[in-house]
Amino acid sequence: MSGELMKYAIVIPDGCADEPQESLSGKTPLQAAATPAMDQIAADGVVGRANNVPESLPAGSAVANMSLLGYDPLEHFTGRAPLEAAAQGIELDEQDWAIRCNLVTIDEQVMRSFTADQISTDESRQLLEALSAQVDNPALQFVPGVSYRNLLIYRGAQSPAPFGADTRTTPPHDLTDKSVLNDHPRGPGSDLLNHLMSESVDLFADHPVNQQRRQQGKLPATNVWLWGQGRRPALKQFAELYDRQGAMITAVDLLRGLAALIGWQRIEVPGATGYTDTDYAAKGRAAVAALADTDVVCVHVEATDEASHEGDVEAKVKALEEIDRHIVAPLYDALSKQAEFRILVSPDHPTPLRTKTHSHGPVPFAIAGTGVEADGNQTYDDVTAAVSELAFGEGWKLMKYFLDLTGK
Ligand SMILES: [Zn+2]
């Protein structure tokens, strides 16, 4: 199956790109963290920067990882929900739409919690079942997920979906502690979405699940918040585009979905949590093992992004050190024993500790391996990358460069 013997590895420390920190004596987290393996890759190869999120698209993992995997998001990004649907094995026909259906807590028109206080999967399921029964629309299918992360599928076979490219919705995590008044769905199909959201308010108010949550001192799930809508993106298989097979290791549905849509194998690693307590070493071992069966092995780690969302500089530095020691180092070591290999380290987008949320802007990358001539840089970090001559204004073009050292 494999087109050649060259082996490739990609490590994605999600959202690790950042600004200099006062608490780190003016260093960025990547500069401050002890990352000898990443620095070795920089010293052996090249450091550059890539812009994975075009200005017109939302800054976040969905768009940024689509770029990083070699697909132009301006051409292919349709929304976040269809990627998560793919992760769950939900087939979308051409006329279907997937919509994210968070359970949230809104109080006096302010978004108190975009997770409904980390509502349990079971509670979430009960609320969605009640809503689904009340709505009684055969085109609408509520799909419970994990905790607050659910999906609503609009099946368009009987009556065409009312949504369009101009339908606007807002991610609830962008509204934390802010007024939601001006951020309800707008544009085509927004009547339906707003109607569902307000229907849930009345239905959930005295639902037994919420009565119990209040008794336990937890925030109630006041309503569903609908966002991230889109149709199935038309992504060519990676093997067809790039002539290599791939495998993805991640704990995050977005990445699983992207992998599924581009025809990559997904490797589930027990202990991979998508949080700062993830089992880094297990991911590293799984990645090394996967090199035997595929051409491109990609390891995505969410912990750096989570630490950023919490504004926790120490946790971010520690997560980088764990990634370096338990994932990058063993992978680089294993690859170095191959006849031909290349390794790429790159986050998807910046998540500055200052703002605690995803941002636009370039991310630093390092590449080493067969055919890569050292550029004289000694360390992998944001500051080195910022002055590098190797820059990709369209981040999706980096994949071709990484695989073939062409296109630049
Ligand atoms: Zn991300």
Coordinates of N, CA, C and O and ligand atoms in Angstrom, one line a residue, residues 12 14-15 60-62 64-65 254-255 300 302 305 309 348-351 358, ligand 1:
I12 N 1.5 17.5 17.1 CA 0.7 18.8 17.2 C 0.5 19.1 18.7 O -0.5 18.6 19.3
D14 N -1.4 21.3 20.7 CA -2.5 22.2 20.3 C -2.4 23.5 21.1 O -2.2 23.6 22.3
G15 N -2.4 24.6 20.3 CA -2.5 25.9 20.9 C -1.2 26.3 21.6 O -1.3 27.3 22.4
G60 N -9.5 28.6 15.5 CA -9.8 27.4 16.3 C -9.2 26.2 15.7 O -8.7 26.2 14.6
S61 N -9.4 25.1 16.4 CA -8.8 23.8 16.0 C -9.4 23.3 14.7 O -8.7 22.6 14.0
A62 N -10.6 23.5 14.4 CA -11.3 22.9 13.3 C -10.6 23.4 12.0 O -10.1 22.6 11.2
A64 N -7.8 25.3 11.8 CA -6.3 25.2 11.9 C -5.8 23.8 11.6 O -4.8 23.6 10.9
N65 N -6.5 22.8 12.1 CA -6.0 21.4 11.8 C -6.3 21.0 10.4 O -5.6 20.1 9.9
L254 N -12.9 16.4 17.0 CA -12.6 17.2 15.8 C -11.6 16.5 15.0 O -11.7 16.4 13.8
L255 N -10.5 16.1 15.6 CA -9.4 15.5 15.0 C -9.7 14.1 14.5 O -9.3 13.7 13.4
H300 N -1.7 14.2 18.1 CA -2.3 15.5 18.5 C -2.5 15.5 20.0 O -3.0 14.5 20.6
E302 N -4.0 17.8 23.2 CA -4.8 18.9 23.6 C -4.4 19.7 24.8 O -4.8 20.8 25.0
D305 N -3.4 23.4 24.9 CA -4.5 24.3 24.6 C -5.4 24.4 25.9 O -5.8 25.5 26.2
H309 N -6.4 27.8 28.0 CA -7.8 28.2 28.2 C -7.9 28.6 29.7 O -8.8 29.4 30.1
D348 N -1.5 23.9 15.9 CA -2.4 24.3 14.9 C -2.6 25.8 14.9 O -2.6 26.4 13.8
H349 N -2.8 26.4 16.0 CA -3.0 27.9 16.1 C -2.5 28.4 17.5 O -2.2 27.5 18.3
P350 N -2.3 29.7 17.6 CA -1.9 30.2 19.0 C -3.1 30.2 19.9 O -4.2 30.4 19.5
T351 N -2.9 29.9 21.2 CA -3.9 30.1 22.2 C -3.2 30.9 23.3 O -2.6 30.3 24.3
H358 N -8.4 30.9 21.5 CA -7.7 30.7 20.2 C -7.5 32.1 19.5 O -8.4 32.9 19.6
Ligands
ZN1 ZN -6.6 23.9 18.7

